[in-house]
Amino acid sequence: GARIIVGCPYPNDDYEEAHLTRLERVREAIRSWPEVDYAVDFLTPLVHAGAGRWCKGLASDAGHPNSEGHAQMFASLDLDKVLGH
């Protein structure tokens, strides 16, 4: 059957520490939704440098990943959870 996969907030170089607290709250809220089979966490060290910002070299502008950023976001996926294994 169908699975519901939701991407959680991802970094933005305009964010500050206060934003990170909110991003984490949103991520936890999404994880708590019973309808969601898997919530993809994009605030992992693969893409997140802290304070809600991108790791160096992963952004094409403040709010969007470049090609390497997309690759690292994809690497953040747990494919077994995406596929329901």
GROMACS .gro file of N, CA and C in nm:
model
  255
    1GLY      N    1   0.080  -0.118   0.000
    1GLY     CA    2   0.000   0.000   0.000
    1GLY      C    3   0.085   0.126   0.000
    2ALA      N    4   0.018   0.234  -0.007
    2ALA     CA    5   0.084   0.366  -0.008
    2ALA      C    6   0.143   0.397   0.129
    3ARG      N    7   0.252   0.470   0.128
    3ARG     CA    8   0.317   0.515   0.251
    3ARG      C    9   0.326   0.666   0.247
    4ILE      N   10   0.314   0.728   0.363
    4ILE     CA   11   0.326   0.874   0.371
    4ILE      C   12   0.464   0.907   0.424
    5ILE      N   13   0.542   0.974   0.339
    5ILE     CA   14   0.677   1.017   0.372
    5ILE      C   15   0.677   1.169   0.369
    6VAL      N   16   0.722   1.232   0.477
    6VAL     CA   17   0.722   1.377   0.487
    6VAL      C   18   0.865   1.425   0.512
    7GLY      N   19   0.907   1.523   0.435
    7GLY     CA   20   1.038   1.586   0.457
    7GLY      C   21   1.024   1.693   0.565
    8CYS      N   22   1.107   1.685   0.664
    8CYS     CA   23   1.108   1.784   0.773
    8CYS      C   24   1.183   1.909   0.725
    9PRO      N   25   1.181   2.014   0.805
    9PRO     CA   26   1.252   2.137   0.765
    9PRO      C   27   1.399   2.110   0.734
   10TYR      N   28   1.450   2.190   0.644
   10TYR     CA   29   1.591   2.178   0.607
   10TYR      C   30   1.661   2.312   0.630
   11PRO      N   31   1.794   2.313   0.629
   11PRO     CA   32   1.869   2.434   0.663
   11PRO      C   33   1.842   2.553   0.572
   12ASN      N   34   1.879   2.668   0.623
   12ASN     CA   35   1.871   2.795   0.551
   12ASN      C   36   1.978   2.885   0.612
   13ASP      N   37   2.064   2.940   0.531
   13ASP     CA   38   2.174   3.021   0.583
   13ASP      C   39   2.130   3.155   0.643
   14ASP      N   40   2.002   3.189   0.629
   14ASP     CA   41   1.950   3.308   0.695
   14ASP      C   42   1.899   3.278   0.835
   15TYR      N   43   1.894   3.151   0.873
   15TYR     CA   44   1.847   3.114   1.006
   15TYR      C   45   1.949   3.149   1.113
   16GLU      N   46   1.898   3.169   1.232
   16GLU     CA   47   1.980   3.191   1.351
   16GLU      C   48   1.939   3.088   1.455
   17GLU      N   49   2.007   3.089   1.568
   17GLU     CA   50   1.983   2.989   1.672
   17GLU      C   51   1.835   2.983   1.713
   18ALA      N   52   1.768   3.096   1.722
   18ALA     CA   53   1.626   3.097   1.760
   18ALA      C   54   1.540   3.021   1.659
   19HIS      N   55   1.578   3.026   1.533
   19HIS     CA   56   1.504   2.952   1.431
   19HIS      C   57   1.520   2.801   1.452
   20LEU      N   58   1.641   2.759   1.492
   20LEU     CA   59   1.667   2.617   1.509
   20LEU      C   60   1.570   2.555   1.610
   21THR      N   61   1.544   2.624   1.718
   21THR     CA   62   1.450   2.574   1.818
   21THR      C   63   1.314   2.548   1.755
   22ARG      N   64   1.270   2.640   1.672
   22ARG     CA   65   1.141   2.623   1.604
   22ARG      C   66   1.145   2.509   1.502
   23LEU      N   67   1.255   2.501   1.428
   23LEU     CA   68   1.270   2.392   1.331
   23LEU      C   69   1.262   2.256   1.401
   24GLU      N   70   1.328   2.246   1.513
   24GLU     CA   71   1.327   2.120   1.589
   24GLU      C   72   1.187   2.088   1.640
   25ARG      N   73   1.112   2.191   1.682
   25ARG     CA   74   0.973   2.169   1.726
   25ARG      C   75   0.886   2.120   1.610
   26VAL      N   76   0.905   2.179   1.494
   26VAL     CA   77   0.829   2.136   1.376
   26VAL      C   78   0.864   1.992   1.342
   27ARG      N   79   0.993   1.961   1.343
   27ARG     CA   80   1.037   1.823   1.313
   27ARG      C   81   0.972   1.724   1.410
   28GLU      N   82   0.972   1.756   1.538
   28GLU     CA   83   0.913   1.666   1.637
   28GLU      C   84   0.762   1.655   1.620
   29ALA      N   85   0.697   1.764   1.583
   29ALA     CA   86   0.553   1.758   1.558
   29ALA      C   87   0.523   1.666   1.441
   30ILE      N   88   0.598   1.680   1.332
   30ILE     CA   89   0.578   1.593   1.215
   30ILE      C   90   0.600   1.447   1.253
   31ARG      N   91   0.703   1.420   1.331
   31ARG     CA   92   0.730   1.282   1.373
   31ARG      C   93   0.617   1.224   1.457
   32SER      N   94   0.542   1.309   1.524
   32SER     CA   95   0.435   1.262   1.612
   32SER      C   96   0.305   1.232   1.538
   33TRP      N   97   0.292   1.275   1.414
   33TRP     CA   98   0.169   1.253   1.339
   33TRP      C   99   0.151   1.104   1.311
   34PRO      N  100   0.042   1.047   1.356
   34PRO     CA  101   0.024   0.903   1.338
   34PRO      C  102   0.010   0.860   1.192
   35GLU      N  103  -0.029   0.951   1.106
   35GLU     CA  104  -0.047   0.917   0.964
   35GLU      C  105   0.086   0.905   0.889
   36VAL      N  106   0.191   0.962   0.945
   36VAL     CA  107   0.321   0.966   0.876
   36VAL      C  108   0.399   0.838   0.904
   37ASP      N  109   0.437   0.770   0.797
   37ASP     CA  110   0.516   0.647   0.810
   37ASP      C  111   0.664   0.675   0.833
   38TYR      N  112   0.711   0.786   0.776
   38TYR     CA  113   0.852   0.821   0.792
   38TYR      C  114   0.869   0.970   0.772
   39ALA      N  115   0.934   1.035   0.867
   39ALA     CA  116   0.966   1.177   0.857
   39ALA      C  117   1.116   1.189   0.831
   40VAL      N  118   1.152   1.246   0.718
   40VAL     CA  119   1.293   1.259   0.679
   40VAL      C  120   1.354   1.377   0.754
   41ASP      N  121   1.459   1.349   0.828
   41ASP     CA  122   1.526   1.452   0.907
   41ASP      C  123   1.639   1.513   0.825
   42PHE      N  124   1.624   1.641   0.791
   42PHE     CA  125   1.728   1.713   0.716
   42PHE      C  126   1.812   1.803   0.806
   43LEU      N  127   1.799   1.785   0.937
   43LEU     CA  128   1.884   1.861   1.030
   43LEU      C  129   1.991   1.769   1.088
   44THR      N  130   2.041   1.682   1.002
   44THR     CA  131   2.149   1.591   1.041
   44THR      C  132   2.284   1.655   1.004
   45PRO      N  133   2.392   1.606   1.061
   45PRO     CA  134   2.524   1.662   1.029
   45PRO      C  135   2.563   1.651   0.881
   46LEU      N  136   2.493   1.570   0.804
   46LEU     CA  137   2.523   1.561   0.661
   46LEU      C  138   2.495   1.692   0.589
   47VAL      N  139   2.394   1.767   0.636
   47VAL     CA  140   2.357   1.892   0.570
   47VAL      C  141   2.349   2.011   0.664
   48HIS      N  142   2.339   1.985   0.793
   48HIS     CA  143   2.315   2.091   0.891
   48HIS      C  144   2.441   2.120   0.971
   49ALA      N  145   2.488   2.245   0.963
   49ALA     CA  146   2.610   2.286   1.032
   49ALA      C  147   2.583   2.341   1.172
   50GLY      N  148   2.458   2.351   1.209
   50GLY     CA  149   2.421   2.409   1.338
   50GLY      C  150   2.349   2.540   1.317
   51ALA      N  151   2.272   2.580   1.418
   51ALA     CA  152   2.194   2.705   1.415
   51ALA      C  153   2.101   2.711   1.294
   52GLY      N  154   2.067   2.595   1.238
   52GLY     CA  155   1.975   2.591   1.126
   52GLY      C  156   2.037   2.617   0.990
   53ARG      N  157   2.168   2.627   0.985
   53ARG     CA  158   2.235   2.664   0.859
   53ARG      C  159   2.296   2.544   0.786
   54TRP      N  160   2.313   2.563   0.656
   54TRP     CA  161   2.373   2.461   0.570
   54TRP      C  162   2.518   2.434   0.608
   55CYS      N  163   2.564   2.312   0.587
   55CYS     CA  164   2.707   2.285   0.593
   55CYS      C  165   2.773   2.361   0.479
   56LYS      N  166   2.897   2.400   0.499
   56LYS     CA  167   2.971   2.478   0.399
   56LYS      C  168   2.975   2.403   0.266
   57GLY      N  169   2.944   2.478   0.159
   57GLY     CA  170   2.953   2.424   0.024
   57GLY      C  171   2.830   2.349  -0.024
   58LEU      N  172   2.720   2.350   0.054
   58LEU     CA  173   2.602   2.274   0.013
   58LEU      C  174   2.486   2.359  -0.037
   59ALA      N  175   2.499   2.491  -0.034
   59ALA     CA  176   2.388   2.577  -0.072
   59ALA      C  177   2.417   2.653  -0.200
   60SER      N  178   2.312   2.668  -0.283
   60SER     CA  179   2.325   2.753  -0.402
   60SER      C  180   2.287   2.897  -0.369
   61ASP      N  181   2.205   2.913  -0.268
   61ASP     CA  182   2.173   3.043  -0.208
   61ASP      C  183   2.129   3.012  -0.065
   62ALA      N  184   2.090   3.111   0.010
   62ALA     CA  185   2.062   3.090   0.152
   62ALA      C  186   1.960   2.979   0.179
   63GLY      N  187   1.860   2.968   0.092
   63GLY     CA  188   1.751   2.876   0.120
   63GLY      C  189   1.745   2.750   0.038
   64HIS      N  190   1.842   2.729  -0.052
   64HIS     CA  191   1.832   2.616  -0.143
   64HIS      C  192   1.964   2.541  -0.156
   65PRO      N  193   1.956   2.408  -0.163
   65PRO     CA  194   2.077   2.329  -0.180
   65PRO      C  195   2.130   2.337  -0.323
   66ASN      N  196   2.261   2.320  -0.337
   66ASN     CA  197   2.320   2.304  -0.469
   66ASN      C  198   2.321   2.154  -0.500
   67SER      N  199   2.390   2.114  -0.605
   67SER     CA  200   2.391   1.972  -0.643
   67SER      C  201   2.446   1.884  -0.530
   68GLU      N  202   2.555   1.926  -0.468
   68GLU     CA  203   2.611   1.848  -0.357
   68GLU      C  204   2.515   1.849  -0.237
   69GLY      N  205   2.449   1.961  -0.214
   69GLY     CA  206   2.351   1.969  -0.108
   69GLY      C  207   2.236   1.871  -0.130
   70HIS      N  208   2.190   1.863  -0.255
   70HIS     CA  209   2.085   1.766  -0.288
   70HIS      C  210   2.135   1.623  -0.263
   71ALA      N  211   2.258   1.596  -0.302
   71ALA     CA  212   2.314   1.462  -0.281
   71ALA      C  213   2.320   1.429  -0.132
   72GLN      N  214   2.360   1.526  -0.051
   72GLN     CA  215   2.369   1.502   0.093
   72GLN      C  216   2.228   1.489   0.155
   73MET      N  217   2.133   1.565   0.103
   73MET     CA  218   1.995   1.548   0.151
   73MET      C  219   1.945   1.408   0.119
   74PHE      N  220   1.974   1.361  -0.003
   74PHE     CA  221   1.935   1.225  -0.040
   74PHE      C  222   2.003   1.123   0.052
   75ALA      N  223   2.129   1.148   0.085
   75ALA     CA  224   2.202   1.058   0.174
   75ALA      C  225   2.141   1.056   0.314
   76SER      N  226   2.064   1.159   0.348
   76SER     CA  227   1.996   1.164   0.478
   76SER      C  228   1.879   1.067   0.488
   77LEU      N  229   1.831   1.021   0.372
   77LEU     CA  230   1.718   0.928   0.370
   77LEU      C  231   1.757   0.791   0.422
   78ASP      N  232   1.669   0.731   0.497
   78ASP     CA  233   1.682   0.591   0.534
   78ASP      C  234   1.591   0.516   0.436
   79LEU      N  235   1.651   0.461   0.332
   79LEU     CA  236   1.572   0.400   0.225
   79LEU      C  237   1.487   0.282   0.275
   80ASP      N  238   1.534   0.212   0.376
   80ASP     CA  239   1.452   0.103   0.431
   80ASP      C  240   1.322   0.159   0.489
   81LYS      N  241   1.330   0.275   0.555
   81LYS     CA  242   1.209   0.335   0.610
   81LYS      C  243   1.121   0.392   0.500
   82VAL      N  244   1.183   0.448   0.397
   82VAL     CA  245   1.105   0.499   0.283
   82VAL      C  246   1.025   0.385   0.220
   83LEU      N  247   1.091   0.270   0.203
   83LEU     CA  248   1.029   0.156   0.136
   83LEU      C  249   0.946   0.068   0.230
   84GLY      N  250   0.954   0.097   0.360
   84GLY     CA  251   0.875   0.021   0.456
   84GLY      C  252   0.933  -0.114   0.493
   85HIS      N  253   1.064  -0.127   0.485
   85HIS     CA  254   1.130  -0.255   0.520
   85HIS      C  255   1.165  -0.258   0.666
   0.00000   0.00000   0.00000
